[in-house]
Short mmCIF file of C-alpha atoms and ligand atoms in Angstrom, two decimals:
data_model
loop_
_atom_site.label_atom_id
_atom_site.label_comp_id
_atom_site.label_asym_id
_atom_site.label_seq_id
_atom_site.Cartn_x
_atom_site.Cartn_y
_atom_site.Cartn_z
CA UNK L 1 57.24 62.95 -92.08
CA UNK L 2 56.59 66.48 -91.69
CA UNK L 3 53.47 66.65 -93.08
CA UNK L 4 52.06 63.35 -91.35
CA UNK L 5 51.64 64.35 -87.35
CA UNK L 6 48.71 62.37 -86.25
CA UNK L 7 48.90 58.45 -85.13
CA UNK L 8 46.72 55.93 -84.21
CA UNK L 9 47.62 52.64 -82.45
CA UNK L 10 46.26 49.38 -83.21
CA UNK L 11 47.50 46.81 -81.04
CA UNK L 12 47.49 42.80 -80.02
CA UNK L 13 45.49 42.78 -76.86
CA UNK L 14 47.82 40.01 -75.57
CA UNK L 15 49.71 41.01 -72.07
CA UNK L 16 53.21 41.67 -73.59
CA UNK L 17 52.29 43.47 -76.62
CA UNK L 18 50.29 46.10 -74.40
CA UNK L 19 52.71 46.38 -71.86
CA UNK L 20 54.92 48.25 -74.38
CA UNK L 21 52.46 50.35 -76.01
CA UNK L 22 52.87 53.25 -73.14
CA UNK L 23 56.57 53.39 -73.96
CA UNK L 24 55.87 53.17 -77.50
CA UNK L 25 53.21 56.55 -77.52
CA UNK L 26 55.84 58.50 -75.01
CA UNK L 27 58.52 57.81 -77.72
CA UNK L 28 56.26 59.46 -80.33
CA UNK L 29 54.92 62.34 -78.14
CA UNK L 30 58.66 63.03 -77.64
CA UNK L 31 59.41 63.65 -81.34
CA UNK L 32 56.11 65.53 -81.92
CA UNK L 33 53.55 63.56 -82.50
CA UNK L 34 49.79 63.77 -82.12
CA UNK L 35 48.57 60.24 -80.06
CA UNK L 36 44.78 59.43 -81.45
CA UNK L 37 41.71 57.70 -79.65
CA UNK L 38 40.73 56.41 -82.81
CA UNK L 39 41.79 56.17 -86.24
CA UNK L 40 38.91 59.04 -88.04
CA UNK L 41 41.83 61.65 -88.30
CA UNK L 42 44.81 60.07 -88.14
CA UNK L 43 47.34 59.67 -90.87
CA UNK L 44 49.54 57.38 -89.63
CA UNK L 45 48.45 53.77 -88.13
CA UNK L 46 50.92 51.76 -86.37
CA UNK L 47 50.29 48.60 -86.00
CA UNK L 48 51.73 46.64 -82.87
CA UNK L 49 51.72 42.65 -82.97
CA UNK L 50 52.38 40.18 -86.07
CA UNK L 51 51.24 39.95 -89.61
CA UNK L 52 48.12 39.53 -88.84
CA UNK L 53 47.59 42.20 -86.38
CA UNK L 54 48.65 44.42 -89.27
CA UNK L 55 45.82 42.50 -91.57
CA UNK L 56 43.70 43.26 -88.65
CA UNK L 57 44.74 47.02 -88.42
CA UNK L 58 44.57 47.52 -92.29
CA UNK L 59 40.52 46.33 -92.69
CA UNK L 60 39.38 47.71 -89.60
CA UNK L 61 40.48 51.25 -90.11
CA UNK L 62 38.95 50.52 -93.37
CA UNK L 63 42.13 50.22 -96.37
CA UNK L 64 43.18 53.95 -95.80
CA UNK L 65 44.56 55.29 -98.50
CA UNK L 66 45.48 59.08 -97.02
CA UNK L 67 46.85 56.79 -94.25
CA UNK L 68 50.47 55.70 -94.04
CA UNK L 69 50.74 52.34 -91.62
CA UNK L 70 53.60 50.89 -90.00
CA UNK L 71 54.11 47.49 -88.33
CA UNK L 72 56.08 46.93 -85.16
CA UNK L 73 56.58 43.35 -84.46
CA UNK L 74 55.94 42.12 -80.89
CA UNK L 75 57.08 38.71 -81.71
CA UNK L 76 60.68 38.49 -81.52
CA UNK L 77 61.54 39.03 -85.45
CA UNK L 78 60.88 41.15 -88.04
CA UNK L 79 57.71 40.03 -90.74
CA UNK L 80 56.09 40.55 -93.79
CA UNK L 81 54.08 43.82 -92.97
CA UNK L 82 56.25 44.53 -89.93
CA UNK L 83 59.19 46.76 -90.73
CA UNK L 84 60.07 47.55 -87.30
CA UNK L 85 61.07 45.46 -83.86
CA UNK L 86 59.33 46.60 -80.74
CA UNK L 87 62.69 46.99 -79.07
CA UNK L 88 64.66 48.42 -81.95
CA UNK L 89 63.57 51.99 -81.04
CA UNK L 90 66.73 53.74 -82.94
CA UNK L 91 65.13 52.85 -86.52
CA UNK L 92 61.47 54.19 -85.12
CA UNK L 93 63.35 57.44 -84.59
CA UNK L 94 65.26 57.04 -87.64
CA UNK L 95 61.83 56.98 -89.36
CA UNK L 96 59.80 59.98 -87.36
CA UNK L 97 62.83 62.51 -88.20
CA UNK L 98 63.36 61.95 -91.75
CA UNK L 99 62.11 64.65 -93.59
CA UNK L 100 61.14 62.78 -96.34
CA UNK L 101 60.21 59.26 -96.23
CA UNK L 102 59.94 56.38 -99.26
CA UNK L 103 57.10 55.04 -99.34
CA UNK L 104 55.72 51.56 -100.49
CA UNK L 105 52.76 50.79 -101.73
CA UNK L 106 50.86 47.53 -101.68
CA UNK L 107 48.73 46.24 -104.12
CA UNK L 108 44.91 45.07 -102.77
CA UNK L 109 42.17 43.11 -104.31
CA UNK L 110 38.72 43.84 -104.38
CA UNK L 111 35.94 41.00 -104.28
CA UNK L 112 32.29 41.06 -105.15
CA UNK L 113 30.11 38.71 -103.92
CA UNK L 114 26.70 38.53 -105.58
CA UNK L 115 27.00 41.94 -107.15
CA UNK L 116 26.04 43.07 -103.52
CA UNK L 117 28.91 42.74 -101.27
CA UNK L 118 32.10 44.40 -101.90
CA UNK L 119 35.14 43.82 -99.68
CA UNK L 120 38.99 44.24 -100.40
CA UNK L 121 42.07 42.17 -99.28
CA UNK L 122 45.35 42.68 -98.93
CA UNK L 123 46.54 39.28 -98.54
CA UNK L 124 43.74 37.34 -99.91
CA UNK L 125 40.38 35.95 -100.92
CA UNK L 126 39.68 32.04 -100.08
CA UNK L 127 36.66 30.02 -101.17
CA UNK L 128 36.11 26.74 -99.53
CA UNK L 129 33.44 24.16 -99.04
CA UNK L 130 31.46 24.18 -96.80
CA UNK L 131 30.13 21.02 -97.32
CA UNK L 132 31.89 17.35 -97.95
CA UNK L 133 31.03 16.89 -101.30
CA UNK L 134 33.22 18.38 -104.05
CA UNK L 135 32.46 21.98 -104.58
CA UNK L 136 32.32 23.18 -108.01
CA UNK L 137 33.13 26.69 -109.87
CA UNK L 138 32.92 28.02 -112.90
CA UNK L 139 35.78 30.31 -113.67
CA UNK L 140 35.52 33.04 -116.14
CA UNK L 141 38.90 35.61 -117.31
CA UNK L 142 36.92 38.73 -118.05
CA UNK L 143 33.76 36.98 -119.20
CA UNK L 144 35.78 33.98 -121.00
CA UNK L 145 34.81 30.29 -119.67
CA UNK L 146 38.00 28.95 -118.77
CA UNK L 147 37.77 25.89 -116.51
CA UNK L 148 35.15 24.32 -114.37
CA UNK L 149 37.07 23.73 -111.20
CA UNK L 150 35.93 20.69 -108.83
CA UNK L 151 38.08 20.46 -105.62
CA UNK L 152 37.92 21.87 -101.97
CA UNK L 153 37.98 25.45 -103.09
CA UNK L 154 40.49 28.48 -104.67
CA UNK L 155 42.45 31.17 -103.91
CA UNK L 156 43.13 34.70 -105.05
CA UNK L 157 46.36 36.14 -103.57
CA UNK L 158 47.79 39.63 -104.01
CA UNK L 159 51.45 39.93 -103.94
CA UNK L 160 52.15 40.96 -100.40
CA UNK L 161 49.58 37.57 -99.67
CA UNK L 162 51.62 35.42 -101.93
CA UNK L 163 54.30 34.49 -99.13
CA UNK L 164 50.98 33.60 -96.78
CA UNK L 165 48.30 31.00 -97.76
CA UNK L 166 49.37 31.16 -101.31
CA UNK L 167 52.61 29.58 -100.53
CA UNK L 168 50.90 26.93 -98.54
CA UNK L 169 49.47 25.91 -101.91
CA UNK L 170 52.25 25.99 -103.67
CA UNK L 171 52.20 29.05 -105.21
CA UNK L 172 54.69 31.47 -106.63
CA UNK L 173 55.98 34.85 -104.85
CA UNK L 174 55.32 37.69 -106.64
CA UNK L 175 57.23 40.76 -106.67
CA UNK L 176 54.87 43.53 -104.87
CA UNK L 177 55.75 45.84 -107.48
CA UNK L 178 53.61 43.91 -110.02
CA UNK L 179 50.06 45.05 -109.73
CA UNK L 180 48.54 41.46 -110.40
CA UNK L 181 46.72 38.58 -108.45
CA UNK L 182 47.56 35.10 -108.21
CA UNK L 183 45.18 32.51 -108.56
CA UNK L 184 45.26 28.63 -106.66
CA UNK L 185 43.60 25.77 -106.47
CA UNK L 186 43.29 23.97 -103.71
CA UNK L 187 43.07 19.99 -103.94
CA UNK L 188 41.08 20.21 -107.17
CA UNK L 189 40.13 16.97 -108.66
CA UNK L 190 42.00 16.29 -111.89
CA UNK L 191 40.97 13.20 -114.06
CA UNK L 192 39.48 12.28 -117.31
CA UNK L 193 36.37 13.70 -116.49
CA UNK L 194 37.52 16.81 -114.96
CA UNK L 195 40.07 19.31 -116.01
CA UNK L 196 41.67 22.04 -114.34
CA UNK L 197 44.96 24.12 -115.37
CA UNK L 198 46.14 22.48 -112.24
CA UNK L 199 49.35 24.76 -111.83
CA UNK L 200 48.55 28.09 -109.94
CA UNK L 201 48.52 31.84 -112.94
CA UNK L 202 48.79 35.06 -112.66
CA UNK L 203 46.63 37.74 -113.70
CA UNK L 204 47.47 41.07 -114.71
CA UNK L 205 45.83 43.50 -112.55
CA UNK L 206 43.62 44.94 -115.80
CA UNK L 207 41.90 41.73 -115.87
CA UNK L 208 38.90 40.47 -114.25
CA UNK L 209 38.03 37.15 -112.64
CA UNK L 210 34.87 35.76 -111.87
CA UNK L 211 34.02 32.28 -110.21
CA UNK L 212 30.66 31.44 -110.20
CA UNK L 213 29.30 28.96 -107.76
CA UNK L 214 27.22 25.73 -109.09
CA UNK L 215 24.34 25.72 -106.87
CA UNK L 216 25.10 21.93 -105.65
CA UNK L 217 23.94 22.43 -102.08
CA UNK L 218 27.14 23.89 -101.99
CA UNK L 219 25.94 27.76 -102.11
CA UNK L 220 27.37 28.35 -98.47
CA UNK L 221 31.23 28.43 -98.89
CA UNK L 222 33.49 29.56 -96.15
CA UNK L 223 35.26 32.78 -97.40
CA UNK L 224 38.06 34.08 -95.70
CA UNK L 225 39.06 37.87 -96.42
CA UNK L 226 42.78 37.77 -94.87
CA UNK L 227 42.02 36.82 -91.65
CA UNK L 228 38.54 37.32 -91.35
CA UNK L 229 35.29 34.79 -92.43
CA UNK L 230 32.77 36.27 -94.47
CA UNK L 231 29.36 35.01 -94.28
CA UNK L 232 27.23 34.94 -96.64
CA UNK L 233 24.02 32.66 -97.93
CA UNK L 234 23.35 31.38 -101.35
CA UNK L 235 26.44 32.29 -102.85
CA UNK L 236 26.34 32.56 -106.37
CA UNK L 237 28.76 35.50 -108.34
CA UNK L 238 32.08 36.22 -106.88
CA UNK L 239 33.92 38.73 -108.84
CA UNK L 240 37.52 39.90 -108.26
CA UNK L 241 40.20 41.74 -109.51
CA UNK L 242 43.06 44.20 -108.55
CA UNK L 243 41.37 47.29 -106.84
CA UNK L 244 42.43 50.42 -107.45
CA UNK L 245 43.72 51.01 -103.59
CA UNK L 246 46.80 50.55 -102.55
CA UNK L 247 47.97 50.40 -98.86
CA UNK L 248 51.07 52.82 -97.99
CA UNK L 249 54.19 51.65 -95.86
CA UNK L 250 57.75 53.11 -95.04
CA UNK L 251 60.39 51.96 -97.40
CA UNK L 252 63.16 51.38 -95.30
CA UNK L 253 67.05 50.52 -95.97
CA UNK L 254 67.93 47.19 -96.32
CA UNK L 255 64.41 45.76 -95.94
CA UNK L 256 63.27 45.64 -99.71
CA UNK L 257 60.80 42.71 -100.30
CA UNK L 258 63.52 39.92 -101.77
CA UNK L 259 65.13 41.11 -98.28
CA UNK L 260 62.55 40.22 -96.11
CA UNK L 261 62.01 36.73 -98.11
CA UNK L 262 65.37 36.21 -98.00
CA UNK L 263 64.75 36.64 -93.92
CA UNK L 264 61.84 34.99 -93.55
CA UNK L 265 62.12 31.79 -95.75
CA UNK L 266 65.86 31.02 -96.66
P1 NAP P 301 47.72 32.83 -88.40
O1 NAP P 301 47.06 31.51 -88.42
O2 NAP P 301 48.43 33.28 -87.19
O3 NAP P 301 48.66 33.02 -89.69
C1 NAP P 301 49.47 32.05 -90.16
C2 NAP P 301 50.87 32.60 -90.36
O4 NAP P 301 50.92 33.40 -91.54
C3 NAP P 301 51.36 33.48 -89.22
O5 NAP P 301 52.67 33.08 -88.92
C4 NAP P 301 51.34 34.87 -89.82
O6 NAP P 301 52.30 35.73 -89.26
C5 NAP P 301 51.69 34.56 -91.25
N1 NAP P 301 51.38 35.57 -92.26
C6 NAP P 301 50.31 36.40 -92.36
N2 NAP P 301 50.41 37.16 -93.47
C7 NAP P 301 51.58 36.79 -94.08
C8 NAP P 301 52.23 37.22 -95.27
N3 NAP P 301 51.70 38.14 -96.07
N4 NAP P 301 53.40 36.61 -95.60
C9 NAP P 301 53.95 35.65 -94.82
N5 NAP P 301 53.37 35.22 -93.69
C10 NAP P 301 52.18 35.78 -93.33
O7 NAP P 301 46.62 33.92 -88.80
P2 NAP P 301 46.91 35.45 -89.03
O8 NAP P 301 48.17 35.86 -88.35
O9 NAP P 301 45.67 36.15 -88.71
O10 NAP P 301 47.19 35.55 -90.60
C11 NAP P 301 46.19 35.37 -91.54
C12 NAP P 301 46.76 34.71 -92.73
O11 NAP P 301 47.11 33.38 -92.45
C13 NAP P 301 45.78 34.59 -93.87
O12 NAP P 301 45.66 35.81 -94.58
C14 NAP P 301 46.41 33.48 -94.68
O13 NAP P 301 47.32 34.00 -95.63
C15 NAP P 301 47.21 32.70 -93.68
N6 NAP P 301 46.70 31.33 -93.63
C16 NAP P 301 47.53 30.34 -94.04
C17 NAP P 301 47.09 29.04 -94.10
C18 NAP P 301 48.03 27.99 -94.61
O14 NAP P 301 49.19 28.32 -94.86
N7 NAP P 301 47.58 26.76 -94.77
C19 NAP P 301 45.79 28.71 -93.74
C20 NAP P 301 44.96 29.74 -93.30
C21 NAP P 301 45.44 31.06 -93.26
P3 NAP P 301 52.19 36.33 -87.77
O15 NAP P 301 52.49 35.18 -86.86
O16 NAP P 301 53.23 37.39 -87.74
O17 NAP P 301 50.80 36.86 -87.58
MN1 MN P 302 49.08 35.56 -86.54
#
């Protein structure tokens, strides 16, 4: 990590996550490196917390690609997007004096809204109603028509999302090293009327998906971007696909993604 000297800290502003974060910058200072105020220069953000602190520390340092991040769990076990356990300090040093580290690299989607709005995710993009009634897309594979989905709403998952929400729904778990997205349905209406694939598909990352809203009094969905709404008025045009960022982590032994599945789930 020679070349990488200058860290930022994003952290859970609960009691017992920031009562470690002193010890935590000492231990870096010690092995040389540079502590940051904010993330503008850094090239390394550490995350402290859970999965979603790292979601949190990922979009608000704004998807840095000439950034490597790191998650340090403050909840008792390792996660998804955290490699390391606050109190497993060995493997942090492990990491800061290899000379060369792997690296990972997570696929993220980018979503349009409206041709205006463009936001990227690295778990996923939801869609909801925001009303009672049914809500209903139309959903186009690069400028096909191929259903008109009527249900609560639909999901677009990377791969490093598809053990989140996706899962929820029923949807598979995708190998991170497969640039693709995963699309869901959630509760969609399926009689003789209306017809949806019903079973969740992925997309290669080369293609593009595009849901348009039927303005039904229904044009102001609740979108979620990870963990965070997005609102927006008289949604129409929502158009997604695999974007070309990816998001960097340590590879570490013994901690490949069927590992951490394997850890989390089984
Ligand atoms: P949260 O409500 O605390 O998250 C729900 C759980 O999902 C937490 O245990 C969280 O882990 C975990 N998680 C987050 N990303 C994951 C991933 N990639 N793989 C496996 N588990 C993951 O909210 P949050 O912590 O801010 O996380 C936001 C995510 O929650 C959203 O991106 C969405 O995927 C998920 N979510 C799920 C449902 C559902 O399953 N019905 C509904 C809404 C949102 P930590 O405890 O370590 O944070
Ligand atoms: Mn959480």
């Amino acid at each position: 990590m020679a070349d990488r000297r200058n860290m930022y800290f994003y952290t859970r502003s609960d009691q017992e996550t920031l009562q470690h974060l002193n010890g935590l910058k000492d231990l870096a200072r010690k092995y040389n490196f540079n502590i940051l105020d904010s993330p503008d220069k850094a090239n390394i953000i550490v995350s402290v917390g859970g999965d979603g602190t790292f979601l949190q520390a990922v979009r608000k340092t704004g998807f840095r690609e000439d950034c490597l991040y790191a998650g340090i769990s403050s909840t008792g076990s390792l996660s998804m997007y955290c490699d390391f356990q606050l109190d497993d300090q060995q493997k942090m040093i492990q990491a800061m004096l290899a000379e060369e580290i792997e690296i990972r690299r997570y696929p993220t989607i980018e979503v349009k809204v409206n041709d205006q709005t463009s936001f990227y995710c690295l778990n996923e993009f939801s869609l909801r109603s925001g009303i009672i009634k049914t809500f209903v897309i139309d959903v186009f594979i690069d400028d096909i028509h191929f259903e008109t989905f009527r249900g609560d709403g639909m999901l677009i998952a990377t791969p490093t999302g598809s053990t989140a929400y996706n899962k929820s729904v029923n949807g598979s778990v995708v190998d991170p090293m497969l640039p693709c997205i995963q699309v869901s349905e959630l509760a969609s209406l399926n009689n003789n009327r209306y017809r949806t694939l019903g079973s969740s598909f992925i997309l290669s990352g080369q293609r593009s998906l595009s849901l348009q809203v039927v303005q039904d009094g229904n044009d102001y969905p609740t979108m979620g971007m990870d963990n965070e709404a997005l609102s927006i008025q008289h949604v129409q045009d929502i158009q997604i696909g695999l974007s070309g960022k990816v998001i960097k982590t340590v590879k570490l032994k013994d901690n490949s993604f069927w590992e951490k599945v394997k850890r989390t789930f089984l």
